Amino acid sequence: METRIQRIAIVTGGGDAPGLNAVIRAVVLASSRHGWECWGIRDGFNGLLAPDTCLGEPVLRLSLEAVHGIGHLGGTILGSTNRGNPLRYPVAGAGGMAEQDRSAELVGLCRQRGFDALVMVGGDSSMEIAACLQRQGLPVVGVPKTIDNDLDRTFQTFGFDTAAGFATECIDRLHTTADSQHRVMVVEVMGRYAGWIALHAGMAGGAHAILLPEIPFDLEVVADAIGRRDAAGRRHAIVVAAEGAQPLGGERARLAAPGGGHAERLGGIGAWVEAQLAGRTGKECRSVVLGHLLRGGSPSAFDRVTAARFGAAAVRALARGESGVMVALGGQEIGTVPLGEVAGRSKRVPVDGDMVRTARELGICFGDRVLPDAPQSVMTPA
């Protein structure tokens, strides 16, 4: 039996990812079959909490015409932000900027707008917000989005396939210039504290070393691997480094906040590894940071289809009366899992999993001293 829903809202929060527009389109098309109105909140929740900061209508009606032809486009027609978390909303005060919990206010604003339910598309922080709003009485269904693929309880998030595919293409191109110049090329990729992009792109692109956040690395081990390649007549090497990769006994590389702010962010590992390997190997080294290139562009076929399935599944869940759940990919089917089992959790690369074992058997170096035939329990995650 369908619930008595008449009007729903959709919000895209956190960092952008290829496939967001495909989700929006699917939610609008699927909800129209139930006769529901669908509305979009701009720039995360700023469309409600800080409407003056938004360009155009802060909350807009999403008609069928409004989503026509957007499924293949990157980005999001609603905009997004990772600086508008209603649980820790930045507010200017006498002592400077402070964080304030505006979640109760947000629930009230949703009710004023007549929203019967919310579809929240985002990563781990967004699912934390969704769980909080659900506890305060607002029906919510989450949709997992992140290029990092680090959301728990779903086999894969949309956006990841596109990001990993583009990173692979970049590594393919770097092979030719590295080979021509006999160089070591270090490729820094996003991923935060999970190495999924680095691992998938590194394996697909034929990298010779992959540095993951889950496996603390020793650069002497990497330098030795490069030396063995040189001795075998293979005079170039590709090293893929996840932005959250951590040297053994050291700290993760971080960049200062823009404008002299206090909040540092992950980054800089590629340049550090480049300088270290140049000194240890005597070879010419260069580093490339793919950064936000991984977020941009049109989604892959997989991400378009998965995003559409997630959006339609979110509407089906609401129609069944479900709330406080996240749609998730499990095997070949889309199901739902409780938000409480997702919020605050992260899915990291299993260091004893099949992919890492396979990479070792292919001769890929992870910067540790585990041999391909050694017991996998020897490896210690970060």
GROMACS .gro file of C-alpha atoms in nm:
model
  382
    1MET     CA    1   0.000   0.000   0.000
    2GLU     CA    2   0.137   0.341  -0.095
    3THR     CA    3   0.190   0.606   0.169
    4ARG     CA    4   0.004   0.936   0.151
    5ILE     CA    5   0.288   1.132   0.000
    6GLN     CA    6   0.215   1.434  -0.214
    7ARG     CA    7   0.539   1.630  -0.218
    8ILE     CA    8   0.901   1.519  -0.180
    9ALA     CA    9   1.230   1.705  -0.189
   10ILE     CA   10   1.570   1.599  -0.318
   11VAL     CA   11   1.905   1.737  -0.207
   12THR     CA   12   2.258   1.667  -0.333
   13GLY     CA   13   2.518   1.722  -0.062
   14GLY     CA   14   2.894   1.701  -0.023
   15GLY     CA   15   3.141   1.683  -0.309
   16ASP     CA   16   2.999   1.649  -0.658
   17ALA     CA   17   3.023   1.321  -0.846
   18PRO     CA   18   2.934   1.201  -1.196
   19GLY     CA   19   2.581   1.057  -1.190
   20LEU     CA   20   2.408   1.311  -0.966
   21ASN     CA   21   2.192   1.441  -1.249
   22ALA     CA   22   2.095   1.086  -1.342
   23VAL     CA   23   1.969   1.034  -0.985
   24ILE     CA   24   1.772   1.359  -0.990
   25ARG     CA   25   1.613   1.264  -1.320
   26ALA     CA   26   1.521   0.916  -1.196
   27VAL     CA   27   1.364   1.048  -0.875
   28VAL     CA   28   1.153   1.300  -1.069
   29LEU     CA   29   1.039   1.050  -1.331
   30ALA     CA   30   0.961   0.776  -1.080
   31SER     CA   31   0.779   1.008  -0.837
   32SER     CA   32   0.566   1.150  -1.119
   33ARG     CA   33   0.422   0.801  -1.173
   34HIS     CA   34   0.281   0.823  -0.820
   35GLY     CA   35   0.144   1.170  -0.881
   36TRP     CA   36   0.391   1.325  -0.636
   37GLU     CA   37   0.543   1.671  -0.672
   38CYS     CA   38   0.922   1.675  -0.661
   39TRP     CA   39   1.121   1.976  -0.543
   40GLY     CA   40   1.496   2.041  -0.542
   41ILE     CA   41   1.690   2.217  -0.267
   42ARG     CA   42   1.985   2.411  -0.402
   43ASP     CA   43   2.346   2.391  -0.282
   44GLY     CA   44   2.298   2.123  -0.022
   45PHE     CA   45   2.070   2.257   0.248
   46ASN     CA   46   2.172   2.619   0.187
   47GLY     CA   47   1.859   2.655  -0.022
   48LEU     CA   48   1.667   2.639   0.306
   49LEU     CA   49   1.919   2.754   0.566
   50ALA     CA   50   2.088   3.031   0.365
   51PRO     CA   51   1.863   3.105   0.065
   52ASP     CA   52   2.026   3.444  -0.002
   53THR     CA   53   2.350   3.270  -0.095
   54CYS     CA   54   2.190   3.073  -0.380
   55LEU     CA   55   2.171   3.186  -0.740
   56GLY     CA   56   1.818   3.154  -0.871
   57GLU     CA   57   1.535   2.995  -0.679
   58PRO     CA   58   1.670   2.839  -0.356
   59VAL     CA   59   1.399   2.570  -0.374
   60LEU     CA   60   1.263   2.488  -0.717
   61ARG     CA   61   0.996   2.265  -0.862
   62LEU     CA   62   1.147   1.978  -1.058
   63SER     CA   63   0.908   1.916  -1.345
   64LEU     CA   64   0.955   1.652  -1.611
   65GLU     CA   65   1.075   1.927  -1.844
   66ALA     CA   66   1.330   2.046  -1.587
   67VAL     CA   67   1.511   1.710  -1.593
   68HIS     CA   68   1.480   1.644  -1.965
   69GLY     CA   69   1.812   1.534  -2.114
   70ILE     CA   70   2.026   1.569  -1.798
   71GLY     CA   71   2.103   1.202  -1.729
   72HIS     CA   72   2.432   1.207  -1.920
   73LEU     CA   73   2.557   1.535  -1.777
   74GLY     CA   74   2.818   1.562  -1.502
   75GLY     CA   75   2.773   1.778  -1.193
   76THR     CA   76   2.431   1.852  -1.047
   77ILE     CA   77   2.165   2.098  -1.160
   78LEU     CA   78   2.089   2.160  -0.792
   79GLY     CA   79   2.442   2.251  -0.690
   80SER     CA   80   2.620   2.105  -0.391
   81THR     CA   81   2.844   2.203  -0.101
   82ASN     CA   82   3.052   2.035   0.167
   83ARG     CA   83   3.039   2.345   0.391
   84GLY     CA   84   2.671   2.348   0.483
   85ASN     CA   85   2.631   2.057   0.725
   86PRO     CA   86   2.318   2.146   0.931
   87LEU     CA   87   2.452   1.948   1.228
   88ARG     CA   88   2.761   2.171   1.237
   89TYR     CA   89   2.653   2.477   1.042
   90PRO     CA   90   2.909   2.761   1.029
   91VAL     CA   91   2.764   3.074   1.191
   92ALA     CA   92   2.940   3.408   1.241
   93GLY     CA   93   2.951   3.525   1.600
   94ALA     CA   94   3.124   3.782   1.817
   95GLY     CA   95   3.424   3.553   1.858
   96GLY     CA   96   3.443   3.459   1.490
   97MET     CA   97   3.297   3.159   1.313
   98ALA     CA   98   3.134   2.891   1.525
   99GLU     CA   99   2.938   2.572   1.451
  100GLN     CA  100   2.570   2.542   1.535
  101ASP     CA  101   2.324   2.253   1.515
  102ARG     CA  102   2.044   2.375   1.287
  103SER     CA  103   1.888   2.035   1.220
  104ALA     CA  104   1.566   2.107   1.412
  105GLU     CA  105   1.529   2.434   1.223
  106LEU     CA  106   1.583   2.247   0.897
  107VAL     CA  107   1.310   1.994   0.977
  108GLY     CA  108   1.074   2.282   1.051
  109LEU     CA  109   1.158   2.451   0.721
  110CYS     CA  110   1.091   2.127   0.532
  111ARG     CA  111   0.751   2.099   0.700
  112GLN     CA  112   0.672   2.462   0.618
  113ARG     CA  113   0.738   2.379   0.254
  114GLY     CA  114   0.501   2.085   0.277
  115PHE     CA  115   0.765   1.822   0.211
  116ASP     CA  116   0.637   1.480   0.314
  117ALA     CA  117   0.974   1.311   0.263
  118LEU     CA  118   1.333   1.380   0.164
  119VAL     CA  119   1.565   1.197  -0.075
  120MET     CA  120   1.918   1.276   0.035
  121VAL     CA  121   2.199   1.201  -0.210
  122GLY     CA  122   2.548   1.206  -0.063
  123GLY     CA  123   2.835   1.036   0.113
  124ASP     CA  124   2.904   0.943   0.475
  125SER     CA  125   2.843   1.293   0.614
  126SER     CA  126   2.516   1.316   0.423
  127MET     CA  127   2.401   0.982   0.561
  128GLU     CA  128   2.484   1.105   0.912
  129ILE     CA  129   2.266   1.411   0.847
  130ALA     CA  130   1.990   1.193   0.701
  131ALA     CA  131   1.988   0.970   1.010
  132CYS     CA  132   1.959   1.276   1.235
  133LEU     CA  133   1.671   1.426   1.036
  134GLN     CA  134   1.494   1.089   1.044
  135ARG     CA  135   1.523   1.078   1.425
  136GLN     CA  136   1.358   1.419   1.436
  137GLY     CA  137   1.057   1.293   1.246
  138LEU     CA  138   1.132   1.376   0.882
  139PRO     CA  139   1.097   1.069   0.656
  140VAL     CA  140   1.426   1.027   0.470
  141VAL     CA  141   1.575   0.786   0.218
  142GLY     CA  142   1.946   0.811   0.143
  143VAL     CA  143   2.119   0.752  -0.190
  144PRO     CA  144   2.492   0.662  -0.172
  145LYS     CA  145   2.717   0.895  -0.372
  146THR     CA  146   3.094   0.932  -0.358
  147ILE     CA  147   3.378   0.887  -0.602
  148ASP     CA  148   3.577   0.743  -0.310
  149ASN     CA  149   3.354   0.432  -0.284
  150ASP     CA  150   3.400   0.440   0.094
  151LEU     CA  151   3.034   0.416   0.203
  152ASP     CA  152   2.961   0.101   0.399
  153ARG     CA  153   2.683  -0.152   0.326
  154THR     CA  154   2.677  -0.093  -0.050
  155PHE     CA  155   2.891  -0.284  -0.298
  156GLN     CA  156   2.961   0.033  -0.493
  157THR     CA  157   2.862   0.398  -0.500
  158PHE     CA  158   2.787   0.582  -0.821
  159GLY     CA  159   3.063   0.819  -0.931
  160PHE     CA  160   3.338   0.573  -0.843
  161ASP     CA  161   3.341   0.391  -1.177
  162THR     CA  162   3.378   0.717  -1.370
  163ALA     CA  163   3.656   0.843  -1.144
  164ALA     CA  164   3.849   0.516  -1.154
  165GLY     CA  165   3.806   0.497  -1.531
  166PHE     CA  166   3.941   0.847  -1.588
  167ALA     CA  167   4.234   0.786  -1.353
  168THR     CA  168   4.312   0.471  -1.553
  169GLU     CA  169   4.312   0.670  -1.877
  170CYS     CA  170   4.555   0.920  -1.724
  171ILE     CA  171   4.788   0.642  -1.610
  172ASP     CA  172   4.775   0.492  -1.961
  173ARG     CA  173   4.893   0.824  -2.104
  174LEU     CA  174   5.168   0.862  -1.845
  175HIS     CA  175   5.318   0.525  -1.938
  176THR     CA  176   5.421   0.655  -2.280
  177THR     CA  177   5.592   0.971  -2.159
  178ALA     CA  178   5.750   0.794  -1.862
  179ASP     CA  179   5.889   0.526  -2.092
  180SER     CA  180   6.020   0.781  -2.341
  181GLN     CA  181   6.202   0.983  -2.074
  182HIS     CA  182   6.298   0.688  -1.848
  183ARG     CA  183   6.121   0.861  -1.561
  184VAL     CA  184   5.931   0.767  -1.248
  185MET     CA  185   5.583   0.917  -1.261
  186VAL     CA  186   5.391   0.956  -0.934
  187VAL     CA  187   5.014   0.991  -0.976
  188GLU     CA  188   4.819   1.129  -0.678
  189VAL     CA  189   4.449   1.045  -0.673
  190MET     CA  190   4.159   1.128  -0.444
  191GLY     CA  191   4.002   0.882  -0.203
  192ARG     CA  192   4.043   1.033   0.145
  193TYR     CA  193   4.119   0.749   0.387
  194ALA     CA  194   4.020   0.468   0.148
  195GLY     CA  195   4.232   0.346  -0.141
  196TRP     CA  196   3.965   0.220  -0.380
  197ILE     CA  197   4.042   0.464  -0.663
  198ALA     CA  198   4.416   0.411  -0.632
  199LEU     CA  199   4.381   0.033  -0.624
  200HIS     CA  200   4.138  -0.001  -0.914
  201ALA     CA  201   4.306   0.256  -1.137
  202GLY     CA  202   4.653   0.135  -1.046
  203MET     CA  203   4.573  -0.225  -1.132
  204ALA     CA  204   4.383  -0.137  -1.448
  205GLY     CA  205   4.652   0.106  -1.562
  206GLY     CA  206   4.945  -0.127  -1.500
  207ALA     CA  207   5.104   0.071  -1.217
  208HIS     CA  208   5.419  -0.075  -1.065
  209ALA     CA  209   5.355   0.052  -0.713
  210ILE     CA  210   5.033   0.154  -0.537
  211LEU     CA  211   5.035   0.338  -0.206
  212LEU     CA  212   4.714   0.292  -0.008
  213PRO     CA  213   4.591   0.450   0.317
  214GLU     CA  214   4.525   0.098   0.445
  215ILE     CA  215   4.888  -0.017   0.412
  216PRO     CA  216   5.159   0.207   0.563
  217PHE     CA  217   5.445   0.221   0.314
  218ASP     CA  218   5.823   0.226   0.333
  219LEU     CA  219   5.976   0.418   0.040
  220GLU     CA  220   6.291   0.206   0.058
  221VAL     CA  221   6.075  -0.087  -0.050
  222VAL     CA  222   5.935   0.116  -0.341
  223ALA     CA  223   6.283   0.237  -0.439
  224ASP     CA  224   6.411  -0.121  -0.433
  225ALA     CA  225   6.127  -0.229  -0.664
  226ILE     CA  226   6.214   0.053  -0.906
  227GLY     CA  227   6.581  -0.052  -0.891
  228ARG     CA  228   6.488  -0.407  -0.984
  229ARG     CA  229   6.295  -0.275  -1.284
  230ASP     CA  230   6.600  -0.076  -1.394
  231ALA     CA  231   6.821  -0.383  -1.360
  232ALA     CA  232   6.579  -0.576  -1.580
  233GLY     CA  233   6.597  -0.308  -1.849
  234ARG     CA  234   6.259  -0.153  -1.770
  235ARG     CA  235   6.365   0.203  -1.709
  236HIS     CA  236   6.037   0.370  -1.619
  237ALA     CA  237   5.791   0.322  -1.335
  238ILE     CA  238   5.441   0.438  -1.244
  239VAL     CA  239   5.358   0.492  -0.877
  240VAL     CA  240   4.994   0.561  -0.783
  241ALA     CA  241   4.946   0.728  -0.445
  242ALA     CA  242   4.610   0.775  -0.274
  243GLU     CA  243   4.588   1.118  -0.111
  244GLY     CA  244   4.549   0.954   0.230
  245ALA     CA  245   4.846   0.719   0.194
  246GLN     CA  246   5.068   0.722   0.502
  247PRO     CA  247   5.440   0.648   0.531
  248LEU     CA  248   5.536   0.390   0.790
  249GLY     CA  249   5.583   0.573   1.120
  250GLY     CA  250   5.499   0.907   0.961
  251GLU     CA  251   5.205   1.140   0.908
  252ARG     CA  252   4.966   1.180   0.617
  253ALA     CA  253   5.047   1.471   0.387
  254ARG     CA  254   4.820   1.772   0.427
  255LEU     CA  255   4.776   2.105   0.254
  256ALA     CA  256   4.707   2.434   0.426
  257ALA     CA  257   4.355   2.568   0.396
  258PRO     CA  258   4.300   2.831   0.126
  259GLY     CA  259   4.298   3.191   0.245
  260GLY     CA  260   4.492   3.116   0.563
  261GLY     CA  261   4.212   2.917   0.728
  262HIS     CA  262   4.271   2.660   0.998
  263ALA     CA  263   4.115   2.352   0.835
  264GLU     CA  264   4.383   2.150   0.657
  265ARG     CA  265   4.294   1.895   0.393
  266LEU     CA  266   4.458   1.581   0.261
  267GLY     CA  267   4.696   1.636  -0.028
  268GLY     CA  268   5.060   1.669  -0.125
  269ILE     CA  269   5.160   1.304  -0.097
  270GLY     CA  270   5.249   1.289  -0.467
  271ALA     CA  271   5.504   1.571  -0.450
  272TRP     CA  272   5.654   1.427  -0.129
  273VAL     CA  273   5.693   1.079  -0.280
  274GLU     CA  274   5.839   1.233  -0.596
  275ALA     CA  275   6.110   1.416  -0.401
  276GLN     CA  276   6.187   1.116  -0.182
  277LEU     CA  277   6.214   0.870  -0.471
  278ALA     CA  278   6.434   1.105  -0.671
  279GLY     CA  279   6.683   1.108  -0.385
  280ARG     CA  280   6.665   0.735  -0.320
  281THR     CA  281   6.676   0.612  -0.682
  282GLY     CA  282   6.879   0.882  -0.858
  283LYS     CA  283   6.616   0.880  -1.132
  284GLU     CA  284   6.427   1.173  -1.275
  285CYS     CA  285   6.085   1.180  -1.110
  286ARG     CA  286   5.770   1.379  -1.176
  287SER     CA  287   5.435   1.392  -0.997
  288VAL     CA  288   5.085   1.458  -1.128
  289VAL     CA  289   4.784   1.542  -0.911
  290LEU     CA  290   4.455   1.439  -1.073
  291GLY     CA  291   4.252   1.605  -0.800
  292HIS     CA  292   3.913   1.739  -0.901
  293LEU     CA  293   3.952   1.611  -1.257
  294LEU     CA  294   3.823   1.286  -1.106
  295ARG     CA  295   3.496   1.454  -1.005
  296GLY     CA  296   3.421   1.614  -1.339
  297GLY     CA  297   3.291   1.497  -1.673
  298SER     CA  298   3.007   1.281  -1.790
  299PRO     CA  299   2.929   0.965  -1.592
  300SER     CA  300   3.020   0.625  -1.731
  301ALA     CA  301   2.749   0.389  -1.852
  302PHE     CA  302   2.772   0.196  -1.525
  303ASP     CA  303   2.731   0.509  -1.315
  304ARG     CA  304   2.440   0.636  -1.526
  305VAL     CA  305   2.254   0.308  -1.487
  306THR     CA  306   2.338   0.265  -1.118
  307ALA     CA  307   2.239   0.624  -1.039
  308ALA     CA  308   1.907   0.577  -1.220
  309ARG     CA  309   1.844   0.253  -1.032
  310PHE     CA  310   1.924   0.418  -0.700
  311GLY     CA  311   1.690   0.710  -0.771
  312ALA     CA  312   1.401   0.486  -0.873
  313ALA     CA  313   1.466   0.257  -0.575
  314ALA     CA  314   1.452   0.554  -0.337
  315VAL     CA  315   1.105   0.643  -0.466
  316ARG     CA  316   0.993   0.278  -0.439
  317ALA     CA  317   1.114   0.269  -0.079
  318LEU     CA  318   0.912   0.581   0.009
  319ALA     CA  319   0.607   0.438  -0.166
  320ARG     CA  320   0.638   0.125   0.048
  321GLY     CA  321   0.643   0.341   0.358
  322GLU     CA  322   1.014   0.290   0.430
  323SER     CA  323   1.213   0.564   0.598
  324GLY     CA  324   1.547   0.594   0.771
  325VAL     CA  325   1.709   0.371   0.510
  326MET     CA  326   1.968   0.402   0.236
  327VAL     CA  327   1.931   0.230  -0.099
  328ALA     CA  328   2.228   0.004  -0.164
  329LEU     CA  329   2.374  -0.218  -0.432
  330GLY     CA  330   2.415  -0.576  -0.315
  331GLY     CA  331   2.527  -0.813  -0.589
  332GLN     CA  332   2.295  -0.755  -0.883
  333GLU     CA  333   2.003  -0.612  -0.689
  334ILE     CA  334   1.920  -0.282  -0.522
  335GLY     CA  335   1.790  -0.309  -0.167
  336THR     CA  336   1.776  -0.091   0.143
  337VAL     CA  337   1.981  -0.086   0.463
  338PRO     CA  338   1.914   0.110   0.785
  339LEU     CA  339   2.086   0.448   0.798
  340GLY     CA  340   2.207   0.357   1.145
  341GLU     CA  341   2.427   0.088   0.988
  342VAL     CA  342   2.583   0.338   0.748
  343ALA     CA  343   2.622   0.672   0.929
  344GLY     CA  344   2.962   0.718   1.085
  345ARG     CA  345   3.111   0.411   0.919
  346SER     CA  346   3.365   0.383   0.639
  347LYS     CA  347   3.440   0.104   0.394
  348ARG     CA  348   3.813   0.065   0.344
  349VAL     CA  349   4.013  -0.164   0.117
  350PRO     CA  350   4.056  -0.505   0.286
  351VAL     CA  351   4.431  -0.559   0.302
  352ASP     CA  352   4.382  -0.937   0.288
  353GLY     CA  353   4.117  -0.921   0.017
  354ASP     CA  354   4.125  -1.070  -0.330
  355MET     CA  355   4.219  -0.748  -0.509
  356VAL     CA  356   4.526  -0.680  -0.297
  357ARG     CA  357   4.631  -1.046  -0.319
  358THR     CA  358   4.588  -1.037  -0.696
  359ALA     CA  359   4.790  -0.716  -0.726
  360ARG     CA  360   5.072  -0.870  -0.525
  361GLU     CA  361   5.069  -1.178  -0.747
  362LEU     CA  362   5.099  -0.947  -1.047
  363GLY     CA  363   5.414  -0.801  -0.895
  364ILE     CA  364   5.268  -0.467  -0.783
  365CYS     CA  365   5.451  -0.315  -0.488
  366PHE     CA  366   5.253  -0.171  -0.196
  367GLY     CA  367   5.556  -0.036  -0.014
  368ASP     CA  368   5.551  -0.303   0.257
  369ARG     CA  369   5.761  -0.614   0.292
  370VAL     CA  370   5.492  -0.876   0.247
  371LEU     CA  371   5.584  -1.132  -0.022
  372PRO     CA  372   5.315  -1.261  -0.260
  373ASP     CA  373   5.316  -1.605  -0.098
  374ALA     CA  374   5.342  -1.478   0.261
  375PRO     CA  375   5.049  -1.514   0.502
  376GLN     CA  376   4.821  -1.216   0.444
  377SER     CA  377   4.768  -1.168   0.817
  378VAL     CA  378   5.120  -1.024   0.831
  379MET     CA  379   4.988  -0.702   0.677
  380THR     CA  380   4.886  -0.433   0.925
  381PRO     CA  381   4.621  -0.177   0.826
  382ALA     CA  382   4.669   0.191   0.908
   0.00000   0.00000   0.00000
